[in-house]
Coordinates of N, CA and C in Angstrom, one line a residue:
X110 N 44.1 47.8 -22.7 CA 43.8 48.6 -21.4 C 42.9 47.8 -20.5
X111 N 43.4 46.5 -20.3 CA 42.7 45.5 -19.8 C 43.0 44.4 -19.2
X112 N 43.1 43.9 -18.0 CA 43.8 43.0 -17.6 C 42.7 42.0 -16.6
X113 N 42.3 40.1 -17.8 CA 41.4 39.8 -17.5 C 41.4 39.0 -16.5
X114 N 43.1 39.2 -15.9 CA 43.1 38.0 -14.9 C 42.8 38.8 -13.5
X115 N 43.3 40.1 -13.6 CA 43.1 40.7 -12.3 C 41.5 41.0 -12.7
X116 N 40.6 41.0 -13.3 CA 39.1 41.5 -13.4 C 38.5 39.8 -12.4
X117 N 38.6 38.9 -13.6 CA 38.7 37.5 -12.9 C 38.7 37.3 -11.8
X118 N 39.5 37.5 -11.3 CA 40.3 37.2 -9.5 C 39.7 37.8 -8.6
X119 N 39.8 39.4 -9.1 CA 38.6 40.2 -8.1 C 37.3 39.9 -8.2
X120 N 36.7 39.4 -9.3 CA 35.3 39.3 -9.8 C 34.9 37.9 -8.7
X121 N 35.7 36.8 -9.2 CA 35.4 35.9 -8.7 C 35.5 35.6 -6.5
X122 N 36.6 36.5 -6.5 CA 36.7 36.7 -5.0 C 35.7 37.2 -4.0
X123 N 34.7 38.9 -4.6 CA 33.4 39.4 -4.4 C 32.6 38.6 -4.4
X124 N 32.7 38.0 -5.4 CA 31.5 36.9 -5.9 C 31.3 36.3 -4.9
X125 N 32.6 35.4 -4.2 CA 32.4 34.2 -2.9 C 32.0 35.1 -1.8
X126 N 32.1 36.4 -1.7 CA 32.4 36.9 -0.6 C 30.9 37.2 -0.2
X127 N 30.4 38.4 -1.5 CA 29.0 38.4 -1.4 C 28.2 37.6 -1.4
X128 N 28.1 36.6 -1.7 CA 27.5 35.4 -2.4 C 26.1 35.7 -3.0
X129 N 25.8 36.2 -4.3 CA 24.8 36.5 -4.6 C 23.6 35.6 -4.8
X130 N 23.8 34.0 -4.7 CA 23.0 33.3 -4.8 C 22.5 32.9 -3.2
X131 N 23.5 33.1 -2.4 CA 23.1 33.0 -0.5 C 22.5 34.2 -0.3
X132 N 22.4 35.4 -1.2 CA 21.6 36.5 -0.4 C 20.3 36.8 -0.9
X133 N 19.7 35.9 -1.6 CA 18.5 35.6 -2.5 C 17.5 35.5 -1.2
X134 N 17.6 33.7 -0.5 CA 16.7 34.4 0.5 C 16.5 35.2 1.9
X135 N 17.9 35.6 2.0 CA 17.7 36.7 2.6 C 17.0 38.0 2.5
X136 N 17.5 38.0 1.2 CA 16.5 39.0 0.7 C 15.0 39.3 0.7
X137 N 15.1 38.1 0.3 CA 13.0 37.2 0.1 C 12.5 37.7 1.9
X138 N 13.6 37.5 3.0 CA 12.9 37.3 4.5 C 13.1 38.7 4.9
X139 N 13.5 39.4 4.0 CA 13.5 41.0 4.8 C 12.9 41.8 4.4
X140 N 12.3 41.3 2.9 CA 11.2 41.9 2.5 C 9.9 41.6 2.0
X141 N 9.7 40.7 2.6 CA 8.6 40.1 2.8 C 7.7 41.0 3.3
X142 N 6.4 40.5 2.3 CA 5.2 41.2 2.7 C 5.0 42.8 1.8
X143 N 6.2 43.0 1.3 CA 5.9 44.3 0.5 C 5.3 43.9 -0.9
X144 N 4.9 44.9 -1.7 CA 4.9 44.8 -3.2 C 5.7 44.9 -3.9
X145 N 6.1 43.6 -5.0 CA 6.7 43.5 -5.3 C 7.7 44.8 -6.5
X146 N 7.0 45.9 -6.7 CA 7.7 46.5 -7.0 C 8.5 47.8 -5.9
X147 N 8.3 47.7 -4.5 CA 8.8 48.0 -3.9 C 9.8 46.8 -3.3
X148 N 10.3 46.1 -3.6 CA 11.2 45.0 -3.1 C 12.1 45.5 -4.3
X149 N 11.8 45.9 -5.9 CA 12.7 46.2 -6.9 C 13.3 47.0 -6.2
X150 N 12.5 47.9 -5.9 CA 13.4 49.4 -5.7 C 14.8 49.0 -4.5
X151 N 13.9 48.2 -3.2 CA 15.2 47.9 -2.2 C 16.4 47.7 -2.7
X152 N 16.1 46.4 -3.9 CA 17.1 45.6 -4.2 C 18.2 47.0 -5.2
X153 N 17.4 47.8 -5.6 CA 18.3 48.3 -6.6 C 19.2 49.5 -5.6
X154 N 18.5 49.4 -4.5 CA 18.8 50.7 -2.9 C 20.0 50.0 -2.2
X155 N 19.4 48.7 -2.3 CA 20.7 48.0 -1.3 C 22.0 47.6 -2.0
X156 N 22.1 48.0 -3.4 CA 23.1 47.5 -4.4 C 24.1 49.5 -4.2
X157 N 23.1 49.8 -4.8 CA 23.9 51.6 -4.4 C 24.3 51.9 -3.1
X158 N 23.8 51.6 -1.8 CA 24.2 51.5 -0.5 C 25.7 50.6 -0.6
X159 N 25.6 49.4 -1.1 CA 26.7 48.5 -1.0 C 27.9 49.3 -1.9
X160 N 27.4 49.4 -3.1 CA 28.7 50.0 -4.4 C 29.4 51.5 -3.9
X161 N 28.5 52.2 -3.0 CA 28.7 53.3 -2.5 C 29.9 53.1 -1.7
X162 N 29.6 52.2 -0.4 CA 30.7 51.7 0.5 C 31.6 51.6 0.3
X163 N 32.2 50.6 -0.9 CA 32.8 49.7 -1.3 C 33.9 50.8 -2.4
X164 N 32.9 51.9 -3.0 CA 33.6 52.7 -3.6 C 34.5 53.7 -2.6
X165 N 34.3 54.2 -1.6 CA 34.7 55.2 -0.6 C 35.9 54.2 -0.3
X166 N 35.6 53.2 0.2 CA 36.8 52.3 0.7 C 38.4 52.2 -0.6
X167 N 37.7 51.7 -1.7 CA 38.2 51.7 -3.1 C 39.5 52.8 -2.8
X168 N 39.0 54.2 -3.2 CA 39.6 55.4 -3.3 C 40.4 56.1 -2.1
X169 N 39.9 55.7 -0.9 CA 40.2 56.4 0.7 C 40.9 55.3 1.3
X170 N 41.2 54.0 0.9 CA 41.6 52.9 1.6 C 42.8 53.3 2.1
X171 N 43.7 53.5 1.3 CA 45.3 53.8 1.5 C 45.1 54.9 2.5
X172 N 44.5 56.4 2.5 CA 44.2 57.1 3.5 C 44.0 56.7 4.4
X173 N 43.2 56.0 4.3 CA 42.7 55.6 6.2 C 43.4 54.7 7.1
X174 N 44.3 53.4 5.8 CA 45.3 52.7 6.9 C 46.2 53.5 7.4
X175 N 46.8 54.7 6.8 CA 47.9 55.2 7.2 C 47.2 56.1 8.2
X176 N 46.0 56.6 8.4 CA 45.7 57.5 9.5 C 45.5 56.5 10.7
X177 N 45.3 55.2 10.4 CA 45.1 54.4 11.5 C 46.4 53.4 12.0
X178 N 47.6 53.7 11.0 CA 49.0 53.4 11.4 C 48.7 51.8 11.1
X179 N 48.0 51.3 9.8 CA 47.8 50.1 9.7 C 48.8 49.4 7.8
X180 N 49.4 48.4 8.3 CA 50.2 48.1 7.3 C 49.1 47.1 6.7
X181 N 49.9 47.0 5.0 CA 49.0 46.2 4.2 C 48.9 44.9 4.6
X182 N 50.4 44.3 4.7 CA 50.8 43.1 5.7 C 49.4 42.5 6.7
X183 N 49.3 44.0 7.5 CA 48.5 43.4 8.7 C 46.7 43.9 8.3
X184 N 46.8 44.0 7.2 CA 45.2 44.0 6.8 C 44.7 42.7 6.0
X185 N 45.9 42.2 5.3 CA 45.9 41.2 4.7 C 45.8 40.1 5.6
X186 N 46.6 40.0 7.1 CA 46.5 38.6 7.4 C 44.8 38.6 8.3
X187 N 44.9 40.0 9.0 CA 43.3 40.3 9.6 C 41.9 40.0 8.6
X188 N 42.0 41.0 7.5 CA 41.3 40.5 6.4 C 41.0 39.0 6.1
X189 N 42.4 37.6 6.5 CA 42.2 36.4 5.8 C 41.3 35.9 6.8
X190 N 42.1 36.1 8.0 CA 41.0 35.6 9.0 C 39.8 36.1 9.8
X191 N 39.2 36.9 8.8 CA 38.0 37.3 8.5 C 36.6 37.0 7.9
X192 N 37.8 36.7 6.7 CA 36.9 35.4 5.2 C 37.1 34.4 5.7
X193 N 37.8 34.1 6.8 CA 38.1 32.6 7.2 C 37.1 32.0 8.0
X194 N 36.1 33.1 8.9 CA 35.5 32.6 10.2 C 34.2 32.8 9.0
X195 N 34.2 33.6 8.2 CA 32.6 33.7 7.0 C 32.7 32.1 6.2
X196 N 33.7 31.7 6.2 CA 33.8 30.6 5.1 C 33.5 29.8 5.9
X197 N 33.8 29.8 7.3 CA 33.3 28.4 8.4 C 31.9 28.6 8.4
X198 N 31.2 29.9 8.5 CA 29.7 30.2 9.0 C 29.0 29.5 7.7
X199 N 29.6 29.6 6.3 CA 29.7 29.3 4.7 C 29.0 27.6 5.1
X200 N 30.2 27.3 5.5 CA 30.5 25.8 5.5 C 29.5 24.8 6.6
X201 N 29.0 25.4 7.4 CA 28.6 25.1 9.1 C 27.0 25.4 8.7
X202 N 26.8 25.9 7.6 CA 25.5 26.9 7.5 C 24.6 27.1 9.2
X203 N 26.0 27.9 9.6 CA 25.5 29.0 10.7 C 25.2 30.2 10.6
X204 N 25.0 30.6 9.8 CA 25.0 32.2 9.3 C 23.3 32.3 10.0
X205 N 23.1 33.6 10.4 CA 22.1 34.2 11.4 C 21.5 34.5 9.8
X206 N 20.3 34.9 9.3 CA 19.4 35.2 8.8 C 18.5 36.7 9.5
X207 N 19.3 37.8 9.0 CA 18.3 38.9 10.5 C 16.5 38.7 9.7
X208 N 15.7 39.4 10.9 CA 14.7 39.6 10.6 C 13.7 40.9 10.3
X209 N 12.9 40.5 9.8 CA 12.5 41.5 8.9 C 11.5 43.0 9.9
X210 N 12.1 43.4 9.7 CA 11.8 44.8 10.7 C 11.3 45.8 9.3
X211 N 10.0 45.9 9.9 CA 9.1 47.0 8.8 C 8.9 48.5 8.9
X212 N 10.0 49.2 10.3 CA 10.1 50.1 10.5 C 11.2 50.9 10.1
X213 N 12.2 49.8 9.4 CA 13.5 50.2 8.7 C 13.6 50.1 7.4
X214 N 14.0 50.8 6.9 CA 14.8 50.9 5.1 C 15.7 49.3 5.2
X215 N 15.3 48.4 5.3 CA 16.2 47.3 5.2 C 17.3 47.0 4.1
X216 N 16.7 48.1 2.8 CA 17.7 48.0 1.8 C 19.0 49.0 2.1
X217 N 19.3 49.9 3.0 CA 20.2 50.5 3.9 C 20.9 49.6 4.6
X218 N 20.4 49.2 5.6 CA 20.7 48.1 7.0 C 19.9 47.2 7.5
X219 N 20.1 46.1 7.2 CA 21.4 45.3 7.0 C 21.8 45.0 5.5
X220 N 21.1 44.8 4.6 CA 21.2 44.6 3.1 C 22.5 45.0 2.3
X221 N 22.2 46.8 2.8 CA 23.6 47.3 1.7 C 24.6 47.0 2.4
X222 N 24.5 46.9 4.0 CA 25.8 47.1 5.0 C 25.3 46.5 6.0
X223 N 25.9 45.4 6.7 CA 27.0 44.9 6.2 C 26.7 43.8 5.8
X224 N 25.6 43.5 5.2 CA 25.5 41.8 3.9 C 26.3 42.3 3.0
X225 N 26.2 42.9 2.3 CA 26.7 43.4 1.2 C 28.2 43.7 1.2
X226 N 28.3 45.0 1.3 CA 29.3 45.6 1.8 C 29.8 45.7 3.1
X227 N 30.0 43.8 3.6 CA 30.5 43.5 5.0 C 32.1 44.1 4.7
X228 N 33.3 43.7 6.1 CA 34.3 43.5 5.8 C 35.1 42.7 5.0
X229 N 34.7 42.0 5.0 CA 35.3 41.0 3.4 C 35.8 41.7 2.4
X230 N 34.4 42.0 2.0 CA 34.5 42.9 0.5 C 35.4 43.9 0.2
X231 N 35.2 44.4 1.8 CA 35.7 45.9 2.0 C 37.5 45.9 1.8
X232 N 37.8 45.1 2.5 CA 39.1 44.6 2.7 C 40.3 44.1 1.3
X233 N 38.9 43.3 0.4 CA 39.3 42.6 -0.5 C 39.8 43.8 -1.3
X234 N 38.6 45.2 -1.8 CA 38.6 45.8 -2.6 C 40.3 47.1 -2.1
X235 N 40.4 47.2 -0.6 CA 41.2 47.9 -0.7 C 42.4 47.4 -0.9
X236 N 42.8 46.1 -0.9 CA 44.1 45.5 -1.2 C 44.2 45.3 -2.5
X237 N 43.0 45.1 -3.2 CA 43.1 45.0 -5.3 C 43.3 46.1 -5.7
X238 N 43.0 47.2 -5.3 CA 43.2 48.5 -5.5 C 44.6 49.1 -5.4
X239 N 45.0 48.8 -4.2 CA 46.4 49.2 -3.5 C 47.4 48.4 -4.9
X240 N 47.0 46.9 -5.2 CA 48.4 46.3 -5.6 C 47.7 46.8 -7.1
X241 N 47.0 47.4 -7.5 CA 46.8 48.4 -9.3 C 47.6 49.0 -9.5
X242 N 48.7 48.7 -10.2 CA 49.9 49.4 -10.4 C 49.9 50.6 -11.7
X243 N 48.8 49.7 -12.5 CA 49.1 50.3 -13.7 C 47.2 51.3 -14.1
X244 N 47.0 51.5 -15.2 CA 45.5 52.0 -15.6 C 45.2 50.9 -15.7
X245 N 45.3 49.9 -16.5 CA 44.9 48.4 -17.4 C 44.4 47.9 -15.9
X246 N 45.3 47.5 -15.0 CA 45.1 46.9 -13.6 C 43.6 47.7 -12.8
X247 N 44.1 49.4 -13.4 CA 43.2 49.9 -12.5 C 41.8 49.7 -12.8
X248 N 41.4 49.8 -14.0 CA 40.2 49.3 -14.9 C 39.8 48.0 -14.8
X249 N 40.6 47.3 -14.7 CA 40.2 45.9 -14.1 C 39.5 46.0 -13.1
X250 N 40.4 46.3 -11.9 CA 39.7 46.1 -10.5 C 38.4 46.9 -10.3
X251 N 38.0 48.0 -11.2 CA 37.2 48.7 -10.5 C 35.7 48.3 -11.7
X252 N 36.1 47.4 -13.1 CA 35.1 46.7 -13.5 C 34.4 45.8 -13.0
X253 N 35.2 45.0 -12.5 CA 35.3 43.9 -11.9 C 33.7 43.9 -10.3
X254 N 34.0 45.6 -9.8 CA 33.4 45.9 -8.6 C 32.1 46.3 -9.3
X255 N 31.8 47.0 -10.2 CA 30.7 47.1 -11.3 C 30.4 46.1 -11.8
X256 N 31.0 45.3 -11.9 CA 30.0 43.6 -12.4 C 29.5 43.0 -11.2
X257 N 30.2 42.9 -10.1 CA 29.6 42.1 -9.0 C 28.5 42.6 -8.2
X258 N 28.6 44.5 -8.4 CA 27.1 45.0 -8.1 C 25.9 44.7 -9.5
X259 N 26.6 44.7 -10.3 CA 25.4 44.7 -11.2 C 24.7 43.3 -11.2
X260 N 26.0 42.0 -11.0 CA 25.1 40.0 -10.7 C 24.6 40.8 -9.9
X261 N 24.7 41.3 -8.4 CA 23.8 41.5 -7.1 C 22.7 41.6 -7.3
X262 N 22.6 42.9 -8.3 CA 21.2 43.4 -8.3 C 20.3 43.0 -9.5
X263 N 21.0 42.1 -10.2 CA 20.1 40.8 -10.9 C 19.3 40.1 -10.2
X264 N 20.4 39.5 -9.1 CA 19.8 38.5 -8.3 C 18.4 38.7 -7.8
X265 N 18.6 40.2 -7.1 CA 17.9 40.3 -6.1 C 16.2 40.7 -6.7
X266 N 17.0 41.5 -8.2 CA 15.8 41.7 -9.0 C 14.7 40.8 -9.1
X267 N 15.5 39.6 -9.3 CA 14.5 38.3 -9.7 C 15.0 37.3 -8.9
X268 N 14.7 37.8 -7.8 CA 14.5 37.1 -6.4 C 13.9 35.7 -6.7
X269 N 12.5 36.1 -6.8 CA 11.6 35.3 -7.0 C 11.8 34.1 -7.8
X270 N 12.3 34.4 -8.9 CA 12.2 33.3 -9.9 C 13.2 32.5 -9.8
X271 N 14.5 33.5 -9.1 CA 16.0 32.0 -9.2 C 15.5 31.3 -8.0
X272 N 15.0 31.6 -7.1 CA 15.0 31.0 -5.6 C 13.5 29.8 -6.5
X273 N 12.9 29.7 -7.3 CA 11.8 28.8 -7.9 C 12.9 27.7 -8.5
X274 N 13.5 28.5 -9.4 CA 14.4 27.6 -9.7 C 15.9 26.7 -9.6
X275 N 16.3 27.5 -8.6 CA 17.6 26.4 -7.9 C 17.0 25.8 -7.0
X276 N 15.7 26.7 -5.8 CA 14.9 25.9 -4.5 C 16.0 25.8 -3.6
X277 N 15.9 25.5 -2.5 CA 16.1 25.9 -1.3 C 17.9 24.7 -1.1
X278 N 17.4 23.1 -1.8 CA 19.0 22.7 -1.7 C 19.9 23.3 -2.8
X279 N 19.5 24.0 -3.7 CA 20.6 24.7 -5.0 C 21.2 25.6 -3.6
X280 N 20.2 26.3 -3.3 CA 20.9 27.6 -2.6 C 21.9 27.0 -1.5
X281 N 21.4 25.9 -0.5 CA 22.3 25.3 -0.1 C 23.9 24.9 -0.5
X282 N 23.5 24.3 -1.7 CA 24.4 23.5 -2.2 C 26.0 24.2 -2.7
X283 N 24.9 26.3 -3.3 CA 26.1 26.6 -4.0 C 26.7 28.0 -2.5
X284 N 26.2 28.5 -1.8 CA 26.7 28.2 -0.3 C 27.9 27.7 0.3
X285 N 27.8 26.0 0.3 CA 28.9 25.0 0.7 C 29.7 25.5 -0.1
X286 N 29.5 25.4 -1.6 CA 31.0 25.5 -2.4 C 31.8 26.7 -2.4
X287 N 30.7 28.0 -2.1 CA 31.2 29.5 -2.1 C 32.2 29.0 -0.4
X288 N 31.9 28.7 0.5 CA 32.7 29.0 1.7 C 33.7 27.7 1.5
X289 N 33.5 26.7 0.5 CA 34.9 26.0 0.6 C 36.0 26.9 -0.4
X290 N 35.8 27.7 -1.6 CA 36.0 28.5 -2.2 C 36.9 29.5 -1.5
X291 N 36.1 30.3 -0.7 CA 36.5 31.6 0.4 C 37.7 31.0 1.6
X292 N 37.5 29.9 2.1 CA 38.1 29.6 3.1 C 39.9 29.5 2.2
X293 N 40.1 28.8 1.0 CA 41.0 28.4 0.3 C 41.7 30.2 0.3
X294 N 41.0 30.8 -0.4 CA 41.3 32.3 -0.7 C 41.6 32.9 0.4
X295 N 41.2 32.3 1.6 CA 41.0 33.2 3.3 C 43.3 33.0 3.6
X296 N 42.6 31.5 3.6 CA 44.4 30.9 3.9 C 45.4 31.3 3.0
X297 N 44.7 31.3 1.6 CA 46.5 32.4 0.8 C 46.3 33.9 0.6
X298 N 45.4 34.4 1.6 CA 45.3 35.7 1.8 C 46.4 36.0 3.2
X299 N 46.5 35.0 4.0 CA 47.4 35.1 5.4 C 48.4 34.4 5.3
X300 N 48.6 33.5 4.4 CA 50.3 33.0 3.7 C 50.8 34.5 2.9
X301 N 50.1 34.9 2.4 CA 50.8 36.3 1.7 C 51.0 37.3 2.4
X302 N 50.0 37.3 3.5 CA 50.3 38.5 4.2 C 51.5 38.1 5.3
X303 N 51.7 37.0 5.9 CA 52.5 36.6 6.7 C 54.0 36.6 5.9
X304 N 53.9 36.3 4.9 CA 55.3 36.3 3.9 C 55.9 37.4 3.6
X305 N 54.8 38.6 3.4 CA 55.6 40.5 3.7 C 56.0 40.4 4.6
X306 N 55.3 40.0 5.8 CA 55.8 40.8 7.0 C 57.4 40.0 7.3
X307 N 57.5 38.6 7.2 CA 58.8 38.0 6.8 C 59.7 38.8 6.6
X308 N 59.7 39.3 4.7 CA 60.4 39.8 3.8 C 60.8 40.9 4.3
X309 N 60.1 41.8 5.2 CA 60.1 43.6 5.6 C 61.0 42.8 7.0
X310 N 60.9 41.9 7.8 CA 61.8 42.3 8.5 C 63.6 41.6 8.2

């Protein structure tokens, strides 16, 4: 009742998307200045904000394209080139860093949504879901979303100590490879989707 290549594939796809080791110090810059057992709790706030999203999407996805008249086709090729402009930001290391505003629940906004639970994810999880054909499939995909929040909120748990120990070019380094990663995944996300829309007409 288990299917390890679709757990895999999704696991590994969140994984580039979130990037749990690129959101270490983001994390460190938006909560900065608190105590450190109030930084736990964010991190464990901005993981249930994100799994929350991601779950609503999960279950309501199929609803909502059809109330918005949107085919999978055209979520798949929008979705690629989506991961595609994150995988350049990935690759370019242009990605904005927001800053730390002490008047906000930061583990809400920006943290859970949209770092977390950006469009990427969102996207990724309603098309793995849609093609679950089976329970084995379905259990997969939705482990798979339960492992990637649980690395998250490892990470962020012990913020402190991975960012001591990879240091600032690890984080760099594994970054580059997540958006060369994502960008590959971006392009046969919009070769597949371009190939339905083919086949349907």
């Amino acid at each position: 009742m288990f299917d390890v290549a679709v757990f895999g594939s999704l696991f590994l796809t969140l994984f580039v998307i979130m990037d749990p080791p690129g959101i270490t110090p983001i994390f460190l810059a938006l909560t900065a200045g608190r105590p450190a057992k109030v930084q736990k709790r964010m991190a464990f706030q901005a993981v249930c904000v994100a799994g929350g999203v991601i779950t609503v999407f999960g279950l309501l996805g199929h609803q909502i394209l059809d109330y918005l008249h949107v085919s999978v086709p055209a979520l798949m090729i929008a979705g690629g080139l989506l991961l595609l402009l994150i995988a350049l930001d990935l690759l370019t290391g242009k990605t904005d860093e927001p800053k730390q505003t002490k008047d906000v629940n930061v583990a809400l906004v920006p943290l859970g949504m949209p770092l977390l639970a950006g469009p990427g994810a969102i996207v990724s999880v309603i098309l793995a879901v849609q093609k679950a054909d089976s329970v084995a499939t379905q259990v997969s995909v939705w482990a798979a979303i339960l492992a990637i929040h649980a690395v998250l909120w490892v990470v962020m748990r012990y913020s402190l100590l991975i960012i001591r120990v990879i240091k600032d070019g690890g984080v760099v380094l594994v970054t580059r490879l997540a958006g060369m990663m994502l960008s590959a995944i971006a392009v046969q996300q919009i070769i597949n989707g371009v190939t339905q829309v083919i086949r349907a007409s």
